[in-house]
CSV table of C-alpha atoms in Angstrom, one decimal:
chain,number,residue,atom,x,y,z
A,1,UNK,CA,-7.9,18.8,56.2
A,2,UNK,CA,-9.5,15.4,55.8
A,3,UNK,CA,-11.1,16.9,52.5
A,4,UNK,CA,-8.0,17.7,51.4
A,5,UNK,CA,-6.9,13.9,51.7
A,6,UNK,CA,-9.7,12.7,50.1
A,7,UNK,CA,-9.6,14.9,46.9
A,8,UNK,CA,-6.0,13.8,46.7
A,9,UNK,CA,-6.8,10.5,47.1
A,10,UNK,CA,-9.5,10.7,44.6
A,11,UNK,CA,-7.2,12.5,41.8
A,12,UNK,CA,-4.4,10.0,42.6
A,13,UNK,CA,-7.0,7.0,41.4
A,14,UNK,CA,-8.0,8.6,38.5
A,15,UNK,CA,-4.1,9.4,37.4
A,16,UNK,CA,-3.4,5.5,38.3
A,17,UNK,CA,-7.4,4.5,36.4
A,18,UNK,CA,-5.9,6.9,33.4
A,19,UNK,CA,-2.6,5.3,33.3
A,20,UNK,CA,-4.1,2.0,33.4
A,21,UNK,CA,-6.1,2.1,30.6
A,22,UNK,CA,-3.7,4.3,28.5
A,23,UNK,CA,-0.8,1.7,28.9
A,24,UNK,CA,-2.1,-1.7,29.5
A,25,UNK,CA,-5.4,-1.4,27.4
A,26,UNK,CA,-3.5,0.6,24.9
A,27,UNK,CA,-4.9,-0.7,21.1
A,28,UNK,CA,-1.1,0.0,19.7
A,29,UNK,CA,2.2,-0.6,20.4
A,30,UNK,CA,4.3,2.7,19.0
A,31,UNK,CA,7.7,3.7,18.0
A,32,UNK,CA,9.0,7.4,18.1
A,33,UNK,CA,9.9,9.3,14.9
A,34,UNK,CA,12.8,10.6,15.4
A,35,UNK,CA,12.0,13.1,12.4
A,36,UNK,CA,8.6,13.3,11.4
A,37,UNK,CA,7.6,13.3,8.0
A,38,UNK,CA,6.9,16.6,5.6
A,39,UNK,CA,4.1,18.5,5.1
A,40,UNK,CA,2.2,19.4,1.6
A,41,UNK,CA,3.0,23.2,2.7
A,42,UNK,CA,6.8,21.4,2.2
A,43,UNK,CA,6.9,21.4,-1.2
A,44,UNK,CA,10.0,23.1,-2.9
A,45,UNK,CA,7.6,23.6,-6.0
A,46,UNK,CA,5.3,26.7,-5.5
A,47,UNK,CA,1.5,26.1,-5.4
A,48,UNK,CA,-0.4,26.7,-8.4
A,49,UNK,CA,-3.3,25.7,-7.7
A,50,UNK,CA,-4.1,23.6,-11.3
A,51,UNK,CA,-6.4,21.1,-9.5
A,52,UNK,CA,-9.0,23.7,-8.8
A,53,UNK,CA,-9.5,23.8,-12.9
A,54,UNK,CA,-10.8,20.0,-13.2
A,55,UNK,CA,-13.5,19.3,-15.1
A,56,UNK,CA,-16.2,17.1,-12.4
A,57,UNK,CA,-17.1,13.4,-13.8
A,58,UNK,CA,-19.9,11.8,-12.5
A,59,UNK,CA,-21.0,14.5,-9.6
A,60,UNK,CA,-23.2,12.9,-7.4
A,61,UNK,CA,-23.1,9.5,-8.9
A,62,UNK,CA,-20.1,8.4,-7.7
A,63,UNK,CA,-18.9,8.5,-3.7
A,64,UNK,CA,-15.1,8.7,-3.0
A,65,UNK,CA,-14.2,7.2,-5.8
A,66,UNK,CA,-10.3,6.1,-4.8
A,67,UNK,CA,-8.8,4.6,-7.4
A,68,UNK,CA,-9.6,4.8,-11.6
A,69,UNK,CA,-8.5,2.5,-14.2
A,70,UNK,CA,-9.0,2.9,-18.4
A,71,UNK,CA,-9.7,-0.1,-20.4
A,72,UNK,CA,-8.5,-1.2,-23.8
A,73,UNK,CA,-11.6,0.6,-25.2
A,74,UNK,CA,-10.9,3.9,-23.0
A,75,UNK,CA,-14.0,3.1,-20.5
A,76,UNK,CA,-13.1,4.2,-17.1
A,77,UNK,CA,-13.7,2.1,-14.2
A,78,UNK,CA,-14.1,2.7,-10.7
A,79,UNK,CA,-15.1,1.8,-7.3
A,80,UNK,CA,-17.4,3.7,-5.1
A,81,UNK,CA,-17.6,4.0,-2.0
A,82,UNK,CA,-21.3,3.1,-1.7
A,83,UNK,CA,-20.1,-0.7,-3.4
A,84,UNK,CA,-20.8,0.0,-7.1
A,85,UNK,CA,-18.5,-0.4,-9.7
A,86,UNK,CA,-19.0,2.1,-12.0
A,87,UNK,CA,-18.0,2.6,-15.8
A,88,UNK,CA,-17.8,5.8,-17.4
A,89,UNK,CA,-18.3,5.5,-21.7
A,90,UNK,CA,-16.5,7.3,-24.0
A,91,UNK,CA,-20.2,8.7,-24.7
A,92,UNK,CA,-20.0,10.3,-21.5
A,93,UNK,CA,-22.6,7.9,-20.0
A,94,UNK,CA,-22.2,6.4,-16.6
A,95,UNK,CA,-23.6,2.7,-16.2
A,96,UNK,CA,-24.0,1.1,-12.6
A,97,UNK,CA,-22.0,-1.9,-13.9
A,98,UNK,CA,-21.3,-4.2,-11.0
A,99,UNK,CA,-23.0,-3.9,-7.0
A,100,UNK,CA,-20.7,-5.5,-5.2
A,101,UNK,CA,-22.2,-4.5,-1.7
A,102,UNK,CA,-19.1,-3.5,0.5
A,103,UNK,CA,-18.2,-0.2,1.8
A,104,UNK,CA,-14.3,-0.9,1.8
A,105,UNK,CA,-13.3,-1.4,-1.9
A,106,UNK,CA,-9.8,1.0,-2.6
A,107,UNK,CA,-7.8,0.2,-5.5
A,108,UNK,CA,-9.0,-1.3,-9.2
A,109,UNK,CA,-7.0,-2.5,-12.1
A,110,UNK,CA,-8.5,-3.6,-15.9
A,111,UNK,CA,-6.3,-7.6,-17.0
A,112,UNK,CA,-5.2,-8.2,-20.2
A,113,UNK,CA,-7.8,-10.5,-20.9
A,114,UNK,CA,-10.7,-7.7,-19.5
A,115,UNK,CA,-11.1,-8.7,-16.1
A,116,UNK,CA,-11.5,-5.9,-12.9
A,117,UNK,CA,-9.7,-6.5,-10.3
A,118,UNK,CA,-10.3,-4.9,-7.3
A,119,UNK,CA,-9.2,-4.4,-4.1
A,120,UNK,CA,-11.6,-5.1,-0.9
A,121,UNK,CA,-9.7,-3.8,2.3
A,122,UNK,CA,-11.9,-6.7,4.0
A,123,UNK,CA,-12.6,-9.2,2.0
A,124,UNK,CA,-9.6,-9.5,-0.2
A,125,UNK,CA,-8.6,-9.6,-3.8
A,126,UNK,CA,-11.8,-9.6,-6.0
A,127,UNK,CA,-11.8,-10.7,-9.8
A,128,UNK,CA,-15.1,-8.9,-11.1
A,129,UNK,CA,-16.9,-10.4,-14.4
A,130,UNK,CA,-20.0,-9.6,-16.8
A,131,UNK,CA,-20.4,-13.1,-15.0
A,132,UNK,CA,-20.2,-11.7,-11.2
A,133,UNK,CA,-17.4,-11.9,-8.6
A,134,UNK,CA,-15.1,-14.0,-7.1
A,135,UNK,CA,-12.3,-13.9,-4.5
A,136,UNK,CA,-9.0,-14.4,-5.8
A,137,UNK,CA,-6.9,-13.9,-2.2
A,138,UNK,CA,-8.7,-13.7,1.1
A,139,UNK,CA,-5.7,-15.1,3.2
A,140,UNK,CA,-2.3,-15.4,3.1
A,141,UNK,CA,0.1,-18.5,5.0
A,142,UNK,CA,-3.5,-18.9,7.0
A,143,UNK,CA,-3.7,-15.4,8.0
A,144,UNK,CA,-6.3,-13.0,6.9
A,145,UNK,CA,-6.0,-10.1,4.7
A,146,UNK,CA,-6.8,-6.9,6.9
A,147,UNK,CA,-6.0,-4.0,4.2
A,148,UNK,CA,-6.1,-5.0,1.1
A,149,UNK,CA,-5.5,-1.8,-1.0
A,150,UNK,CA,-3.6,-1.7,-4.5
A,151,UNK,CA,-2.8,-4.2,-7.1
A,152,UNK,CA,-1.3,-3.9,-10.1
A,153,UNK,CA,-1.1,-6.9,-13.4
A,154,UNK,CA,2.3,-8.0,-14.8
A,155,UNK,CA,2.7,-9.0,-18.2
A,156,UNK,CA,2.8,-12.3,-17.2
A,157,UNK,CA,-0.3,-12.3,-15.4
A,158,UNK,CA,0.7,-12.4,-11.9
A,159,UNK,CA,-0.9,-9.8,-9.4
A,160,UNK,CA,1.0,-7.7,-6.7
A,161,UNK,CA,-0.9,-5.9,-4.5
A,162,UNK,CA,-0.6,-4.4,-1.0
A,163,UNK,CA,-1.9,-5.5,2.0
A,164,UNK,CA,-1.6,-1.7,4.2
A,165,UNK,CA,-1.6,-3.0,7.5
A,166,UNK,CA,-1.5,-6.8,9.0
A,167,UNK,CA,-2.7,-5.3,11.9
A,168,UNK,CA,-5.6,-2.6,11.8
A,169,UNK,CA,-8.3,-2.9,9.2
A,170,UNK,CA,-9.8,0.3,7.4
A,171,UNK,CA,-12.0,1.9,9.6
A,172,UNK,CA,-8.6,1.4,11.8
A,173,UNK,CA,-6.1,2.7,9.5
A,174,UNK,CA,-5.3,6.0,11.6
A,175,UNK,CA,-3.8,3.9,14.3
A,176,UNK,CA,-1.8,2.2,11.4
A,177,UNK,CA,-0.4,6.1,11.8
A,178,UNK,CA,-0.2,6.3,15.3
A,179,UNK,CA,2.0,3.1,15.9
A,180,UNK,CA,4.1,3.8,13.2
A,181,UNK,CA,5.5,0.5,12.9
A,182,UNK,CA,6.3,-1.6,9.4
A,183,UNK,CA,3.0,-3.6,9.3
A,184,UNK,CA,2.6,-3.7,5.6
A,185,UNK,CA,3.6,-6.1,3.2
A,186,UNK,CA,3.5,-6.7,-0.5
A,187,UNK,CA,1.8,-9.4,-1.9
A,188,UNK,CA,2.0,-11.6,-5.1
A,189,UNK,CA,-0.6,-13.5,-6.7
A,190,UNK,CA,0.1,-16.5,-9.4
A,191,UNK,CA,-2.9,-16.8,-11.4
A,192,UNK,CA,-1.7,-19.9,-13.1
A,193,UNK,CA,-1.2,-21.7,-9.8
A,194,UNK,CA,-3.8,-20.0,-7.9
A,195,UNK,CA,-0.5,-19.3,-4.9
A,196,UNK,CA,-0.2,-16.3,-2.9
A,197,UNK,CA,3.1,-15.3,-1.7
A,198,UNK,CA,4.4,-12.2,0.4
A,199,UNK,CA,6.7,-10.7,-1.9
A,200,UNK,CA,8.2,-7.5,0.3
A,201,UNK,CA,7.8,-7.5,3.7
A,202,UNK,CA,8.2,-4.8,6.8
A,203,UNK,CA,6.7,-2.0,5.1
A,204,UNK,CA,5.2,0.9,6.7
A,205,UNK,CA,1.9,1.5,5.2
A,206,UNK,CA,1.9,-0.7,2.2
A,207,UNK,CA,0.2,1.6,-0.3
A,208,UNK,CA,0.3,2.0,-4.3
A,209,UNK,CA,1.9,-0.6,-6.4
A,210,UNK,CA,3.1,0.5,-10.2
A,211,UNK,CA,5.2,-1.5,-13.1
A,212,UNK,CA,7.9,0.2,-14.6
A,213,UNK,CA,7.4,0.6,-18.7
A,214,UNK,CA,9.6,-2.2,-19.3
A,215,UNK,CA,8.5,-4.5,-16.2
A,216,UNK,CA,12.4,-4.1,-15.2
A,217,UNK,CA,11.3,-2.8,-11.4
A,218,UNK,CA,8.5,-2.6,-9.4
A,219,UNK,CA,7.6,0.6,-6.7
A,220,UNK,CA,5.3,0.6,-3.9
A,221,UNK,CA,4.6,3.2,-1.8
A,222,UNK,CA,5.0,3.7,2.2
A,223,UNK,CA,2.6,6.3,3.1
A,224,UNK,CA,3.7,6.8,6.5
A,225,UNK,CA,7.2,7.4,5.2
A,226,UNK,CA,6.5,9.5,2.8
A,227,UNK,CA,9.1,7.5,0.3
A,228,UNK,CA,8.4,5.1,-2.6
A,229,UNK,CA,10.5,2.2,-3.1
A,230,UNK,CA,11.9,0.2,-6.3
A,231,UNK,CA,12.5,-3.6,-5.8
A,232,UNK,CA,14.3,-4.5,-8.7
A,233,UNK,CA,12.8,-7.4,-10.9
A,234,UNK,CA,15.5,-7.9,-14.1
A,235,UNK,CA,19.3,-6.6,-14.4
A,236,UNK,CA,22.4,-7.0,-12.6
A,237,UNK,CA,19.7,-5.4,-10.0
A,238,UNK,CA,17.5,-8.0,-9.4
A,239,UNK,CA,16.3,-9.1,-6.2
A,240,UNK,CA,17.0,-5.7,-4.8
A,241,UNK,CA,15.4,-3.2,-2.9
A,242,UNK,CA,16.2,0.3,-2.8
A,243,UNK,CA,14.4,4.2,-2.4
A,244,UNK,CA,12.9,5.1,-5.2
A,245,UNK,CA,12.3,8.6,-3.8
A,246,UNK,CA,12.2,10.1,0.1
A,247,UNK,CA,10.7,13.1,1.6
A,248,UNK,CA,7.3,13.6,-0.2
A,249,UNK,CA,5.9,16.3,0.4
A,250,UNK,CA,2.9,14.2,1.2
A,251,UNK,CA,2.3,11.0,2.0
A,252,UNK,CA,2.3,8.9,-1.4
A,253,UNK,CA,-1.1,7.2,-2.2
A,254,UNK,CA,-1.4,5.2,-5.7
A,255,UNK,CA,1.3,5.3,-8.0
A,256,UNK,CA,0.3,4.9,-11.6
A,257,UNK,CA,2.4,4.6,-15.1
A,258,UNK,CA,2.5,7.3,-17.2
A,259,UNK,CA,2.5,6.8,-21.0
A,260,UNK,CA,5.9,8.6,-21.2
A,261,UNK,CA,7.4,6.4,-18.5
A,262,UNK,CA,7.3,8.4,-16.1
A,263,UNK,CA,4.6,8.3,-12.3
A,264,UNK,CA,1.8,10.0,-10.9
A,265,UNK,CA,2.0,9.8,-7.3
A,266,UNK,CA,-1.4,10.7,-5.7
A,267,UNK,CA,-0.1,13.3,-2.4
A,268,UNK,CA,-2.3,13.2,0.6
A,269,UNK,CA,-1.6,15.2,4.3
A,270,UNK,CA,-0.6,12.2,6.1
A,271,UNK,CA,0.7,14.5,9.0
A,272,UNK,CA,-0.2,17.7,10.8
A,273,UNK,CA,2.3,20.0,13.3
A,274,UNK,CA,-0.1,18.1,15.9
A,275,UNK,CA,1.4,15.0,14.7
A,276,UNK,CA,4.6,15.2,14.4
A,277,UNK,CA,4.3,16.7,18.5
A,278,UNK,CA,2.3,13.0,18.9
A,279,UNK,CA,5.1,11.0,17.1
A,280,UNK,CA,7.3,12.4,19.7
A,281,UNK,CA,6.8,10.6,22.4
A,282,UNK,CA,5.0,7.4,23.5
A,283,UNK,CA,3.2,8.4,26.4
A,284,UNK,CA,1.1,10.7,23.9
A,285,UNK,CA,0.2,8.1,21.6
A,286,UNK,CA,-1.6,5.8,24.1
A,287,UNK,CA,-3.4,8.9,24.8
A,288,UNK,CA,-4.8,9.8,21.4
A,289,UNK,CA,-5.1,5.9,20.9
A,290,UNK,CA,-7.2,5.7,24.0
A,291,UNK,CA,-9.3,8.4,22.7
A,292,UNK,CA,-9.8,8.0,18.8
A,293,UNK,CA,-11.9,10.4,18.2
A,294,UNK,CA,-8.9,13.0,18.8
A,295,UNK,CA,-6.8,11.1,16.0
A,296,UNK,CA,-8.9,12.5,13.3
A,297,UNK,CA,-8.4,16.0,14.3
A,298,UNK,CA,-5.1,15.5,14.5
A,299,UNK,CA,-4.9,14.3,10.8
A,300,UNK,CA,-7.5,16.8,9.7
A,301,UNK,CA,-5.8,18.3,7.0
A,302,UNK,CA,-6.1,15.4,4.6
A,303,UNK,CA,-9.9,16.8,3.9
A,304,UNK,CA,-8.0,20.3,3.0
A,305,UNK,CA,-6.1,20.1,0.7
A,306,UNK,CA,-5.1,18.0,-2.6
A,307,UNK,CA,-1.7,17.3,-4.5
A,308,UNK,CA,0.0,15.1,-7.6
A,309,UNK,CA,3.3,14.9,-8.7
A,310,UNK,CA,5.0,13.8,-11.6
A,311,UNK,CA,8.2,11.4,-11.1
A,312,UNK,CA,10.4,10.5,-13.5
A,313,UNK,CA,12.2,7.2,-13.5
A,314,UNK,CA,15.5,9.0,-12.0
A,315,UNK,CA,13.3,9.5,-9.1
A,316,UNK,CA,12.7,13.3,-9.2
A,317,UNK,CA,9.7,15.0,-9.2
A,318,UNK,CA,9.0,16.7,-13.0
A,319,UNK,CA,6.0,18.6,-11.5
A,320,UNK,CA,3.4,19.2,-9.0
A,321,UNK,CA,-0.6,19.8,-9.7
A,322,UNK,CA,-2.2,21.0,-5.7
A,323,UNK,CA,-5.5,22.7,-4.1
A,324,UNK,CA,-3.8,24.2,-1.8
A,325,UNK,CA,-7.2,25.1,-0.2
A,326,UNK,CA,-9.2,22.6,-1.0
A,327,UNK,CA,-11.8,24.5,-3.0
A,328,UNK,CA,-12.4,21.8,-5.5
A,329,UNK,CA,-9.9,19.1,-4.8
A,330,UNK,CA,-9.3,17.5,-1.6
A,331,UNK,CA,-8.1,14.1,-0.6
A,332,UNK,CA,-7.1,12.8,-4.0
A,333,UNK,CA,-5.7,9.1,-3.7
A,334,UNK,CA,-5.1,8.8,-7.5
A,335,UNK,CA,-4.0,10.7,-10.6
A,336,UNK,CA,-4.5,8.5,-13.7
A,337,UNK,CA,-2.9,9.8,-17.1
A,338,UNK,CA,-5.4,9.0,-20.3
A,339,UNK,CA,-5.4,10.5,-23.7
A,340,UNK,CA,-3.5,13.9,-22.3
A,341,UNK,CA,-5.4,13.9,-19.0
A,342,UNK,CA,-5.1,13.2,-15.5
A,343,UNK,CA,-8.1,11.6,-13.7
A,344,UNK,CA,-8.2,11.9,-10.2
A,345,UNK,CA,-9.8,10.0,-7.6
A,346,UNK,CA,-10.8,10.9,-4.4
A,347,UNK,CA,-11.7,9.5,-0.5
A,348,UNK,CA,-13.2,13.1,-0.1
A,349,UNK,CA,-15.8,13.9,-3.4
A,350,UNK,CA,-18.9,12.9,-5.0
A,351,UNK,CA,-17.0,13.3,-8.7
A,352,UNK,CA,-14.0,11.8,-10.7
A,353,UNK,CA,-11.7,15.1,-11.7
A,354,UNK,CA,-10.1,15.4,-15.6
A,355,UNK,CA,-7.6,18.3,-15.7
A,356,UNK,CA,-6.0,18.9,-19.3
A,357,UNK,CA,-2.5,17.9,-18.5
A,358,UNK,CA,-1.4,20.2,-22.3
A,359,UNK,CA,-2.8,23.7,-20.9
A,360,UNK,CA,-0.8,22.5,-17.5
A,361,UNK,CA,2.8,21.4,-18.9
């Protein structure tokens, strides 16, 4: 029997080793969801599959291109993953513009007066010039800028953008997930006084920023939440936060204005049936957190599937473009209306995607 004892004893040290490093070396510190957030399969609209007719921009010249912007002069911007910033002429040419060697850059938006900004998840808040590149925002009330992901210009020159995550950086974000926890904030820049300030605070997954037509609101998105909300800037409304819309059927990406008024809302599968099991109950967080390798299976469905829906300032959705098998599209973090199409951008293509939006209406 004195085998016996010693197995047991062996399996009880490696249930107290496990516990040990599940609880006490755990990297988050998470909440339950008490109901976990939709998935894409969700939707009340039925799946039409539109986003498998895109026409592909730039195939194999540009790499997870996530956000797209349009100048004055209808060039397209946009950053790629490998660090370029690339601009697409209305020729059709492509021109590796600006190198800005970084593997982390999300969201880009042209100024008034020409400049791209873009957003650096690590380095900050970049201002990007025929003259080169300099760093607008790197920290904030002495704290460093972890996520730094969307920004958006206000007729008055200030910049708001989101900082994701105080907490886990990019290559981190999934644990962003995981936790569950408000660690994003909103941030505003004052270009004329060169001051950062955190404008919203407490929200979970700070993600795409967008100005109403009239600069009367502003919405960000919570991608963990699946919700968008609208902090009021002008009326009897001012100063106030409230949902702009809940229960995505996705978790909401950029947000960008339409020319009618209306928002695209890029859709990405945030969460999985495997997830929403994990976001019920602690003790299976630490796990997957202890073994983050596991965390990307459990989110695998991001890299299936694609969808963009159309809000309308009342907060309802006007339409919805998907992949619903991500044959062409998967992924898509943006959805850019120019000229009577949508651009798309991507964490999961080589290309830029323009879909017709008149043969789609």
């Amino acid at each position: 029997m004195a085998w016996l004892a010693t197995c047991s004893s062996l399996v009880l040290v490696g249930v107290l080793a496990l516990a040990v490093q599940v609880f006490y070396f755990s990297p988050i510190d998470p909440i339950i969801i008490e109901r976990p957030p939709p998935l894409l399969s969700a939707s009340p609209f039925p799946i039409n599959n539109h986003l498998q007719s895109v026409i592909k921009l730039g195939e194999g010249i540009v790499k997870d291109p996530e956000d797209i912007c349009v100048d004055k002069h209808g060039t397209l911007y946009t950053a790629s993953r490998d660090g370029w910033i690339l601009r697409l002429h209305r020729n059709g040419s492509w021109e590796h513009w600006k190198n800005l060697h970084s593997h982390t850059l999300l969201g880009i938006t042209i100024t008034t007066q020409g400049d791209v900004i873009v957003c650096d998840s690590d380095k900050g808040l970049l201002k990007v010039t025929d003259d080169g590149v300099t760093v607008l925002v790197s920290q904030v009330n002495g704290s460093k800028l972890r996520l730094v992901d969307e920004v958006v210009e206000a007729s008055d020159g200030s910049l708001y953008f989101s900082d994701a995550s105080t907490k886990y950086d990019l290559q981190n974000f999934l644990l962003d997930l995981l936790e569950a926890r408000p660690n994003g904030r909103l941030l505003k820049y004052n270009p004329s006084l060169n001051e950062t300030c955190v404008f919203l605070d407490n929200l979970t997954f700070a993600n795409g920023v967008a100005l109403s037509k009239d600069e009367d609101y502003l919405l960000v998105c919570e991608t963990w939440r699946h919700r968008c909300l609208r902090h009021w800037l002008k009326g009897e409304k001012k100063g106030k936060t409230e949902t702009f819309i809940d229960n995505l059927p996705g978790g909401p990406d950029n947000i960008h204005l339409a020319p009618d008024g209306s928002f695209w809302v890029a859709l990405v599968q945030a969460t999985s049936e495997e997830m929403g099991f994990v976001h019920s109950s602690k003790l299976l967080k630490h796990l997957v957190a202890s073994f983050p390798r596991s965390l990307g299976n459990v989110v695998r469905g991001a890299h299936k599937k694609a969808m963009v829906a159309n809000v309308g300032t009342d907060g309802k959705i006007i339409r919805i473009f998907d992949d619903s098998e991500g044959k062409v599209m998967t992924f898509v973090t943006s959805a850019l209306e120019f000229e009577d199409h949508l651009y798309l951008g991507s964490l999961n293509s080589n290309f830029i995607g323009k879909l017709p939006l008149r043969s789609e209406t």
